Coordinates of C-alpha atoms in Angstrom, one line a residue:
Chain A
M1 CA 76.8 -72.0 -106.0
A2 CA 73.9 -70.0 -104.9
P3 CA 73.8 -67.0 -107.3
V4 CA 73.8 -63.7 -105.5
M5 CA 71.9 -60.7 -106.8
A6 CA 73.5 -57.4 -107.1
E7 CA 72.0 -54.1 -108.1
A8 CA 73.0 -50.6 -109.0
A9 CA 70.5 -47.9 -109.2
S10 CA 71.3 -44.5 -110.2
V11 CA 69.2 -41.4 -110.8
A12 CA 68.8 -40.5 -114.4
A13 CA 71.1 -37.6 -115.1
E14 CA 69.7 -34.5 -116.6
S15 CA 69.7 -34.8 -120.3
L16 CA 72.2 -32.8 -122.2
G17 CA 69.5 -30.9 -124.0
G18 CA 69.2 -30.0 -127.7
G19 CA 69.2 -32.9 -130.2
R20 CA 66.0 -34.8 -129.6
A21 CA 63.9 -31.8 -128.5
R22 CA 60.9 -31.1 -130.8
A23 CA 59.3 -27.8 -131.4
A24 CA 56.1 -27.4 -129.3
R25 CA 54.3 -25.9 -132.3
T26 CA 54.8 -29.0 -134.4
V27 CA 53.5 -31.4 -131.9
L28 CA 50.4 -29.6 -130.8
D29 CA 47.4 -31.9 -130.3
Q30 CA 49.8 -34.9 -130.6
V31 CA 50.7 -37.4 -128.0
V32 CA 53.8 -36.5 -125.9
L33 CA 55.6 -38.8 -123.5
P34 CA 57.3 -38.1 -120.2
G35 CA 60.9 -37.1 -120.7
E36 CA 60.4 -35.4 -124.0
E37 CA 61.8 -31.9 -124.4
L38 CA 59.8 -29.2 -126.1
L39 CA 61.1 -26.1 -127.9
L40 CA 59.0 -22.9 -127.8
P41 CA 59.0 -20.7 -130.9
E42 CA 61.0 -17.7 -130.2
Q43 CA 58.7 -14.7 -130.2
E44 CA 58.9 -11.0 -130.0
D45 CA 62.2 -11.1 -131.8
A46 CA 61.8 -7.9 -133.6
D47 CA 65.4 -7.0 -134.0
V48 CA 66.2 -10.2 -135.9
P49 CA 64.1 -10.2 -139.0
G50 CA 65.4 -13.4 -140.3
G51 CA 65.1 -15.2 -137.0
A52 CA 62.6 -17.8 -138.2
G53 CA 64.6 -20.7 -136.7
E54 CA 63.6 -22.0 -133.3
K55 CA 65.8 -21.7 -130.3
L56 CA 65.3 -22.7 -126.7
L57 CA 63.2 -20.1 -124.9
R58 CA 65.5 -17.9 -122.9
L59 CA 63.4 -17.1 -119.8
N60 CA 66.1 -14.8 -118.4
A61 CA 67.1 -13.1 -121.6
G62 CA 66.7 -9.4 -122.0
A63 CA 63.4 -7.8 -121.1
R64 CA 62.5 -7.2 -124.7
S65 CA 62.5 -10.8 -125.7
R66 CA 60.7 -11.9 -122.5
V67 CA 57.7 -14.0 -123.3
R68 CA 55.2 -15.2 -120.7
V69 CA 54.7 -18.9 -121.1
V70 CA 52.6 -20.8 -118.6
C71 CA 53.5 -24.4 -118.0
G72 CA 50.2 -26.2 -117.3
P73 CA 49.7 -29.7 -116.0
G74 CA 52.1 -32.3 -117.3
L75 CA 54.9 -29.9 -118.1
R76 CA 57.7 -28.6 -116.0
R77 CA 60.4 -26.1 -116.5
C78 CA 64.0 -27.0 -115.9
G79 CA 66.3 -24.0 -116.4
D80 CA 65.3 -22.7 -119.8
R81 CA 64.0 -26.1 -121.0
L82 CA 60.4 -27.3 -121.1
L83 CA 60.0 -30.9 -120.2
V84 CA 57.0 -33.2 -120.4
T85 CA 56.1 -35.2 -117.3
K86 CA 52.9 -36.9 -118.2
C87 CA 51.6 -38.8 -121.2
G88 CA 48.8 -37.1 -123.2
R89 CA 48.0 -34.7 -126.0
L90 CA 49.8 -31.4 -125.9
R91 CA 47.4 -28.4 -125.9
Y92 CA 48.0 -24.7 -126.3
K93 CA 45.9 -21.7 -125.5
E94 CA 46.6 -18.3 -127.0
P95 CA 47.1 -15.6 -124.3
G96 CA 44.0 -13.5 -123.7
S97 CA 45.8 -10.2 -124.1
G98 CA 49.3 -9.1 -125.1
S99 CA 51.5 -10.8 -127.5
G100 CA 53.5 -14.0 -127.4
G101 CA 53.5 -16.7 -124.8
G102 CA 50.3 -18.5 -123.9
V103 CA 49.5 -21.6 -122.0
Y104 CA 50.8 -25.1 -122.8
W105 CA 49.5 -28.2 -121.0
V106 CA 49.2 -31.9 -121.5
D107 CA 45.7 -33.3 -121.7
S108 CA 45.9 -36.7 -120.0
Q109 CA 43.4 -39.4 -119.2
Q110 CA 43.9 -39.7 -115.5
K111 CA 41.6 -41.1 -112.9
R112 CA 43.2 -39.8 -109.7
Y113 CA 42.3 -36.3 -108.8
V114 CA 44.9 -33.8 -107.4
P115 CA 43.2 -30.8 -105.8
V116 CA 43.7 -27.5 -107.6
K117 CA 42.7 -24.1 -106.2
G118 CA 39.5 -22.8 -107.6
D119 CA 38.2 -26.2 -108.8
H120 CA 34.6 -27.1 -108.2
V121 CA 34.3 -30.6 -106.9
I122 CA 31.7 -33.0 -105.4
G123 CA 32.8 -34.3 -102.0
I124 CA 31.3 -36.8 -99.5
V125 CA 31.2 -35.8 -95.9
T126 CA 33.1 -38.4 -93.9
A127 CA 33.3 -36.9 -90.5
K128 CA 32.1 -34.0 -88.4
S129 CA 34.7 -32.8 -85.9
G130 CA 34.1 -29.6 -83.9
D131 CA 33.6 -26.8 -86.3
I132 CA 34.9 -28.5 -89.5
F133 CA 33.7 -31.2 -91.7
K134 CA 36.0 -33.7 -93.4
I135 CA 35.2 -34.2 -97.0
D136 CA 36.4 -37.1 -99.2
I137 CA 37.2 -35.6 -102.6
G138 CA 39.0 -38.6 -104.1
G139 CA 42.5 -37.0 -103.7
S140 CA 45.3 -38.1 -101.4
E141 CA 43.8 -36.7 -98.3
P142 CA 40.4 -35.4 -97.2
A143 CA 39.6 -31.8 -97.5
S144 CA 38.3 -29.6 -94.6
L145 CA 35.2 -27.5 -94.8
S146 CA 34.3 -25.0 -92.1
Y147 CA 30.6 -25.0 -91.0
L148 CA 30.8 -21.2 -91.5
A149 CA 31.6 -21.6 -95.2
F150 CA 27.9 -22.0 -96.2
E151 CA 25.5 -19.3 -97.3
G152 CA 23.8 -17.7 -94.3
A153 CA 25.7 -19.8 -91.7
T154 CA 26.5 -18.2 -88.4
K155 CA 27.9 -19.5 -85.1
R156 CA 24.3 -19.9 -83.9
N157 CA 22.8 -21.0 -87.2
R158 CA 24.6 -24.1 -88.3
P159 CA 24.1 -25.7 -91.7
N160 CA 22.3 -29.0 -91.7
V161 CA 25.0 -31.3 -92.9
Q162 CA 25.2 -35.0 -92.1
V163 CA 27.9 -37.6 -92.5
G164 CA 27.4 -39.2 -96.0
D165 CA 25.9 -36.0 -97.6
L166 CA 27.2 -34.9 -100.9
I167 CA 28.7 -31.4 -101.0
Y168 CA 29.4 -29.3 -104.1
G169 CA 32.1 -26.8 -103.3
Q170 CA 35.1 -25.0 -104.4
F171 CA 38.8 -25.2 -103.2
V172 CA 40.2 -22.0 -101.6
V173 CA 43.4 -23.8 -100.4
A174 CA 44.9 -26.5 -102.5
N175 CA 48.6 -27.0 -102.7
K176 CA 50.8 -30.0 -102.4
D177 CA 52.1 -29.2 -98.9
M178 CA 48.8 -28.3 -97.2
E179 CA 45.5 -29.9 -96.4
P180 CA 43.0 -28.8 -99.0
E181 CA 40.2 -26.5 -97.8
M182 CA 36.8 -26.2 -99.4
V183 CA 34.1 -23.6 -99.2
C184 CA 30.5 -23.5 -100.3
I185 CA 30.2 -19.8 -100.8
D186 CA 31.8 -17.5 -103.4
S187 CA 33.7 -14.3 -102.5
C188 CA 30.4 -12.4 -102.1
G189 CA 29.1 -14.9 -99.5
R190 CA 26.5 -16.3 -101.9
A191 CA 26.0 -20.1 -102.4
N192 CA 25.9 -19.7 -106.2
G193 CA 24.8 -23.2 -106.7
M194 CA 27.2 -24.7 -104.1
G195 CA 26.3 -26.5 -100.9
V196 CA 24.7 -29.8 -99.9
I197 CA 23.4 -31.7 -102.9
G198 CA 19.7 -32.8 -102.3
Q199 CA 18.3 -36.2 -101.8
D200 CA 18.0 -38.9 -104.4
G201 CA 20.0 -38.8 -107.7
L202 CA 22.9 -40.9 -108.7
L203 CA 26.6 -40.3 -108.1
F204 CA 29.1 -42.0 -110.4
K205 CA 32.7 -41.6 -111.3
V206 CA 34.3 -41.0 -114.7
T207 CA 37.8 -40.1 -115.8
L208 CA 39.0 -36.5 -115.3
G209 CA 39.5 -36.1 -119.0
L210 CA 35.8 -36.7 -119.6
I211 CA 34.8 -34.1 -117.0
R212 CA 37.0 -31.6 -118.7
K213 CA 35.5 -32.5 -122.1
L214 CA 31.9 -32.2 -120.7
L215 CA 32.6 -28.8 -119.1
A216 CA 34.2 -27.3 -122.2
P217 CA 32.2 -24.2 -123.2
D218 CA 31.1 -25.6 -126.5
C219 CA 30.3 -29.2 -125.4
E220 CA 27.6 -30.7 -127.6
I221 CA 27.1 -33.7 -125.4
I222 CA 25.5 -31.7 -122.6
Q223 CA 23.2 -29.8 -125.0
E224 CA 22.1 -33.1 -126.5
V225 CA 21.6 -34.8 -123.1
G226 CA 19.6 -31.8 -122.0
K227 CA 17.2 -32.3 -124.9
L228 CA 16.5 -36.0 -123.9
Y229 CA 14.9 -35.5 -120.5
P230 CA 14.6 -32.8 -118.0
L231 CA 17.4 -33.3 -115.6
E232 CA 19.5 -31.9 -112.8
I233 CA 23.2 -32.5 -113.1
V234 CA 26.4 -31.6 -111.2
F235 CA 29.9 -32.1 -112.5
G236 CA 32.8 -32.2 -110.1
M237 CA 36.3 -31.6 -111.5
N238 CA 37.4 -34.6 -109.4
G239 CA 35.7 -37.0 -111.8
R240 CA 32.3 -37.3 -110.0
I241 CA 29.0 -36.6 -111.7
W242 CA 25.7 -36.4 -109.9
V243 CA 22.6 -36.7 -112.0
K244 CA 18.9 -36.8 -111.2
A245 CA 16.0 -37.1 -113.6
K246 CA 12.3 -37.6 -113.1
T247 CA 12.4 -41.4 -112.8
I248 CA 15.2 -43.8 -111.7
Q249 CA 15.1 -45.3 -115.2
Q250 CA 15.8 -42.0 -116.9
T251 CA 18.6 -41.3 -114.3
L252 CA 20.3 -44.6 -115.1
I253 CA 20.0 -44.0 -118.9
L254 CA 21.6 -40.6 -118.5
A255 CA 24.4 -42.0 -116.4
N256 CA 25.1 -44.8 -118.9
V257 CA 25.1 -42.4 -121.8
L258 CA 27.5 -40.0 -120.1
E259 CA 29.9 -42.8 -119.2
A260 CA 29.8 -44.2 -122.7
C261 CA 30.4 -40.8 -124.3
E262 CA 34.1 -40.9 -123.6
H263 CA 35.2 -43.2 -126.3
M264 CA 32.6 -42.3 -129.0
T265 CA 33.0 -40.3 -132.1
S266 CA 30.4 -37.5 -132.6
D267 CA 28.7 -39.6 -135.3
Q268 CA 28.3 -42.5 -132.9
R269 CA 26.9 -40.1 -130.3
K270 CA 24.4 -38.7 -132.7
Q271 CA 23.1 -42.2 -133.4
I272 CA 22.8 -43.0 -129.8
F273 CA 20.9 -39.8 -129.0
A274 CA 18.6 -40.2 -132.0
R275 CA 17.8 -43.8 -130.8
L276 CA 17.1 -42.6 -127.3
A277 CA 15.0 -39.7 -128.4
E278 CA 12.7 -42.2 -130.4
S279 CA 12.1 -44.6 -127.4
Chain B
M1 CA 87.0 -66.2 -107.0
G2 CA 84.7 -69.2 -107.1
P3 CA 82.0 -69.7 -109.6
G4 CA 78.6 -68.3 -108.9
V5 CA 79.9 -65.1 -107.6
M6 CA 78.7 -62.2 -109.7
E7 CA 78.5 -58.6 -109.8
G8 CA 76.5 -55.8 -111.1
V9 CA 77.8 -52.4 -110.1
M10 CA 78.2 -50.5 -113.3
H11 CA 81.1 -48.2 -114.2
A12 CA 82.9 -49.2 -110.9
D13 CA 85.9 -51.2 -112.1
P14 CA 84.1 -54.5 -112.6
K15 CA 86.4 -57.4 -111.8
I16 CA 87.0 -59.9 -114.6
H17 CA 86.2 -63.5 -113.7
T18 CA 86.0 -65.4 -116.9
E19 CA 88.3 -67.6 -118.9
P20 CA 89.7 -65.7 -121.8
G21 CA 88.7 -66.9 -125.2
T22 CA 85.1 -67.7 -124.5
E23 CA 83.9 -64.7 -126.5
S24 CA 83.8 -66.7 -129.7
S25 CA 81.3 -65.2 -132.0
P26 CA 78.9 -62.9 -130.1
R27 CA 75.8 -61.9 -132.0
G28 CA 75.7 -58.2 -132.9
P29 CA 73.5 -55.8 -131.0
G30 CA 70.8 -56.2 -133.7
C31 CA 69.5 -59.4 -132.1
S32 CA 65.7 -59.2 -131.8
L33 CA 63.4 -59.2 -128.9
R34 CA 60.4 -61.4 -128.7
H35 CA 57.0 -60.1 -129.7
L36 CA 55.8 -57.2 -127.5
A37 CA 52.2 -56.5 -126.6
C38 CA 50.6 -54.1 -124.2
E39 CA 47.2 -53.1 -123.1
Q40 CA 46.5 -50.1 -120.9
N41 CA 43.6 -49.1 -118.6
L42 CA 42.1 -52.6 -118.6
L43 CA 41.3 -52.6 -114.8
S44 CA 38.6 -50.3 -113.4
R45 CA 39.6 -50.0 -109.8
P46 CA 43.3 -48.9 -109.9
D47 CA 44.2 -45.4 -111.1
G48 CA 46.4 -46.8 -113.8
S49 CA 46.9 -50.3 -115.1
A50 CA 48.7 -52.1 -117.9
S51 CA 49.3 -55.7 -119.0
F52 CA 52.6 -56.2 -120.7
M53 CA 53.6 -59.3 -122.7
Q54 CA 57.0 -60.3 -124.1
G55 CA 56.6 -63.5 -126.0
D56 CA 54.8 -65.8 -123.5
T57 CA 55.9 -63.8 -120.4
S58 CA 53.0 -61.7 -119.2
V59 CA 52.7 -59.3 -116.3
L60 CA 49.7 -57.3 -115.1
A61 CA 50.3 -54.1 -113.3
G62 CA 48.1 -51.7 -111.3
V63 CA 49.1 -48.3 -110.0
Y64 CA 47.3 -46.5 -107.1
G65 CA 48.3 -43.0 -106.5
P66 CA 49.0 -40.3 -105.4
A67 CA 46.8 -41.8 -102.7
E68 CA 46.5 -41.5 -98.9
V69 CA 49.6 -42.8 -97.0
K70 CA 49.9 -44.4 -93.6
V71 CA 51.5 -42.1 -91.1
S72 CA 54.3 -44.5 -90.4
K73 CA 55.3 -44.5 -94.1
E74 CA 54.7 -40.8 -94.8
I75 CA 57.7 -38.9 -96.2
F76 CA 57.3 -35.2 -95.6
N77 CA 59.0 -34.0 -98.9
K78 CA 58.2 -36.7 -101.4
A79 CA 55.8 -39.5 -102.3
T80 CA 56.3 -42.9 -100.8
L81 CA 56.8 -45.4 -103.5
E82 CA 55.8 -49.0 -102.9
V83 CA 56.1 -52.0 -105.3
I84 CA 54.3 -55.2 -104.6
L85 CA 55.2 -58.2 -106.8
R86 CA 52.8 -61.2 -106.6
P87 CA 53.9 -64.5 -108.0
K88 CA 51.6 -66.6 -110.2
I89 CA 51.1 -69.2 -107.4
G90 CA 51.8 -69.1 -103.7
L91 CA 53.0 -66.4 -101.5
P92 CA 55.8 -63.9 -102.4
G93 CA 59.2 -65.1 -101.2
V94 CA 62.7 -63.7 -101.0
A95 CA 63.1 -63.6 -104.8
E96 CA 60.0 -61.5 -105.2
K97 CA 61.1 -59.2 -102.4
S98 CA 64.5 -58.7 -104.1
R99 CA 62.8 -58.0 -107.4
E100 CA 60.4 -55.6 -105.7
R101 CA 63.3 -53.6 -104.4
L102 CA 65.0 -53.5 -107.8
I103 CA 61.8 -52.3 -109.4
R104 CA 61.1 -49.8 -106.7
N105 CA 64.6 -48.3 -107.0
T106 CA 64.2 -48.0 -110.7
C107 CA 60.8 -46.3 -110.4
E108 CA 62.1 -44.0 -107.7
A109 CA 64.8 -42.8 -110.1
V110 CA 62.3 -41.5 -112.7
V111 CA 59.1 -40.7 -110.7
L112 CA 58.9 -37.1 -109.7
G113 CA 57.8 -37.8 -106.1
V114 CA 58.5 -34.3 -104.9
L115 CA 55.4 -33.1 -106.7
H116 CA 53.2 -35.1 -104.4
P117 CA 54.6 -35.1 -100.9
R118 CA 53.0 -37.1 -98.1
T119 CA 51.2 -39.4 -100.6
S120 CA 51.8 -42.9 -101.6
I121 CA 52.2 -44.4 -105.1
T122 CA 51.7 -48.1 -105.0
V123 CA 52.6 -50.4 -108.0
V124 CA 51.1 -53.9 -107.8
L125 CA 52.6 -56.4 -110.2
Q126 CA 50.9 -59.7 -110.8
V127 CA 52.9 -62.4 -112.7
V128 CA 50.5 -64.0 -115.2
S129 CA 53.0 -66.3 -116.9
D130 CA 56.7 -66.5 -116.6
A131 CA 58.4 -67.6 -119.8
G132 CA 61.8 -65.9 -119.2
S133 CA 63.0 -62.3 -118.8
L134 CA 60.4 -61.8 -116.0
L135 CA 62.2 -58.9 -114.3
A136 CA 62.4 -57.0 -117.6
C137 CA 58.7 -57.6 -118.3
C138 CA 57.8 -56.4 -114.8
L139 CA 59.8 -53.2 -115.3
N140 CA 58.0 -52.6 -118.6
A141 CA 54.6 -53.3 -117.1
A142 CA 55.3 -51.0 -114.2
C143 CA 56.4 -48.2 -116.5
M144 CA 53.3 -48.4 -118.7
A145 CA 51.0 -48.6 -115.6
L146 CA 52.7 -45.5 -114.1
V147 CA 52.2 -43.6 -117.4
D148 CA 48.6 -44.7 -117.5
A149 CA 48.0 -43.5 -114.0
G150 CA 49.4 -40.1 -114.9
V151 CA 52.2 -40.2 -112.3
P152 CA 54.6 -37.4 -113.2
M153 CA 57.9 -38.8 -114.4
Q154 CA 61.1 -37.3 -115.7
A155 CA 61.6 -40.1 -118.2
L156 CA 60.2 -43.4 -119.2
F157 CA 62.1 -46.6 -118.5
C158 CA 62.3 -50.1 -119.9
G159 CA 63.9 -53.4 -118.9
V160 CA 66.0 -55.5 -121.2
T161 CA 67.4 -58.9 -120.3
C162 CA 70.5 -60.4 -122.0
A163 CA 71.7 -64.0 -121.6
L164 CA 75.3 -65.1 -122.3
D165 CA 75.7 -68.7 -123.5
S166 CA 78.6 -70.9 -122.5
D167 CA 80.2 -70.0 -125.8
G168 CA 79.7 -66.3 -125.3
T169 CA 76.7 -65.9 -127.6
L170 CA 74.5 -63.0 -126.6
V171 CA 70.7 -63.7 -126.5
L172 CA 68.4 -60.8 -125.9
D173 CA 65.1 -61.3 -124.1
P174 CA 65.8 -65.0 -123.4
T175 CA 63.2 -67.6 -122.7
V176 CA 63.2 -69.8 -119.6
K177 CA 65.1 -72.5 -121.4
Q178 CA 67.7 -70.0 -122.7
E179 CA 68.0 -68.5 -119.2
K180 CA 68.6 -72.0 -117.7
E181 CA 71.3 -72.9 -120.2
A182 CA 73.0 -69.5 -120.0
R183 CA 76.3 -68.8 -118.2
A184 CA 75.1 -65.4 -117.2
V185 CA 71.8 -63.5 -117.2
L186 CA 71.9 -59.7 -117.1
T187 CA 68.9 -57.4 -116.7
F188 CA 69.2 -53.7 -117.3
A189 CA 66.8 -50.8 -116.7
L190 CA 67.4 -47.9 -119.1
D191 CA 65.8 -44.5 -119.2
S192 CA 64.3 -43.0 -122.4
V193 CA 66.0 -39.6 -122.3
D194 CA 69.7 -40.6 -122.3
R195 CA 69.4 -44.4 -122.5
K196 CA 71.4 -44.3 -119.3
L197 CA 71.5 -47.2 -116.9
L198 CA 69.0 -47.0 -114.0
M199 CA 69.4 -50.5 -112.5
S200 CA 71.2 -53.7 -113.3
S201 CA 70.7 -57.1 -111.9
T202 CA 73.0 -59.9 -113.0
K203 CA 73.5 -63.5 -112.3
G204 CA 76.4 -65.7 -113.4
L205 CA 79.9 -65.3 -114.7
Y206 CA 80.9 -62.7 -117.3
S207 CA 83.8 -60.5 -118.2
D208 CA 84.0 -56.7 -118.2
A209 CA 84.0 -56.7 -122.0
E210 CA 80.9 -59.0 -122.1
L211 CA 79.1 -56.7 -119.6
Q212 CA 79.8 -53.7 -121.8
Q213 CA 78.7 -55.7 -124.9
C214 CA 75.4 -56.7 -123.1
L215 CA 74.8 -53.1 -122.1
A216 CA 75.3 -51.9 -125.6
A217 CA 72.9 -54.6 -126.9
A218 CA 70.4 -53.6 -124.3
Q219 CA 70.7 -50.0 -125.2
A220 CA 70.1 -50.8 -128.8
A221 CA 67.1 -52.9 -127.9
S222 CA 65.7 -50.2 -125.7
H223 CA 65.1 -48.1 -128.8
H224 CA 62.8 -50.8 -130.0
V225 CA 60.9 -51.0 -126.7
F226 CA 60.5 -47.2 -126.4
R227 CA 59.2 -47.1 -130.0
F228 CA 56.8 -49.7 -129.0
Y229 CA 55.8 -47.6 -125.9
R230 CA 55.1 -44.6 -128.2
E231 CA 53.0 -46.6 -130.6
S232 CA 51.0 -48.2 -127.9
L233 CA 50.3 -44.9 -126.1
Q234 CA 49.4 -43.2 -129.4
R235 CA 46.9 -46.0 -130.0
R236 CA 45.4 -45.4 -126.5
Y237 CA 45.1 -41.7 -127.1
S238 CA 43.8 -42.0 -130.7
K239 CA 40.3 -42.6 -129.4
S240 CA 39.9 -39.3 -127.7

């Protein structure tokens, strides 16, 4: 009488499209879920004056109606459909020049970092092997960093990097199929702030969403934090923040404030900063 | 065919082994689920976590990934998906291993592993309390934790358990007592895009018609679960 278990697993077939899809314009800054389909407003449709209705974007339609739309993180293109793969708020950025298109992406609150070319990150040196360093960047595999990728480094003049040091660098190679590679110089060969992060200070981890929020050009948190104490601070796109103030106490306060900022409204933040400024 | 034999392969000419006339007065597909509750991002160490409650059944899930993978488990063109199910007490046994595989196959169907080749995605499920429909609750917890971790997926999925009484009455989301008294217990995993079947696990005797009836009821109930997912995720993102 022993019951036997049986199973049948099948891959979800591609949806038949249409129907449930929502227009991307109407869900901007709203929460989207994986599997949802988005419709892009048809643009540059000059020859159809009454074409106000939304249709699926035809990526391979005639050259005149071609619109350059960039699918950012959390979105994927499947034929001429735009599908959501991550949960978060849908964001849109107008294109810098030209008309139509733009960038759509999903702003999610993730903790795990996936290397992206050009990102500035804080890594920890885990090994020195021959002429490369292995750097832990919190991704799925360690990044490599050549000892020549420092300002002023030559074959004779090696940079002073020890295992356990913190490195602020930039990705030059980062794709899903290859080992990520970091450098600590820009294209002109200048350090430009990158390199080994000095002694002392405190390194802590926050979500990737908070880092993006703090690094936004008009972020008021950073301006207010800067008014509290004189400080040195480094943000890594991989969710790591290194901070150093005059005393350990101030450093800890700054770290706690930054960590707590994520789930506070701007009013709550103002209160906290006002209270800290008094003490 | 003796009693106790069962089957679960869908749309593949299911054999009928039931005495006709037992489908007396099945409840409609509108039968309700127990109370659902979910909390996300409650653990600090994993990349994503969720606790899911269906009535008194509660499962805690943690997701790690895309993380480093052992060379022996590395797959060159997609992520290695691993599911670990921990019972409330004692060590995991055969039943847990079987459930792990069912959950793993379901996750594999929706997770876009090709976007993170040579990495591992690990789902750890801890049974907090089992008050019936445990597999369905595990599936729901796994889905919410995967969403919380930001693992790319082509759809969400949910688990729904149906129990068939000796008189053919359909009970959705049964309790332990209802499961014990039931003639058959069927668990389905459904995706959010087409409400299509991803996995089915069944135990007991039922007819082809009853199977279809259970599936229809589960599909109807899945709308409720997916609406709950949306509400709970919107609550999570309302703070930012």
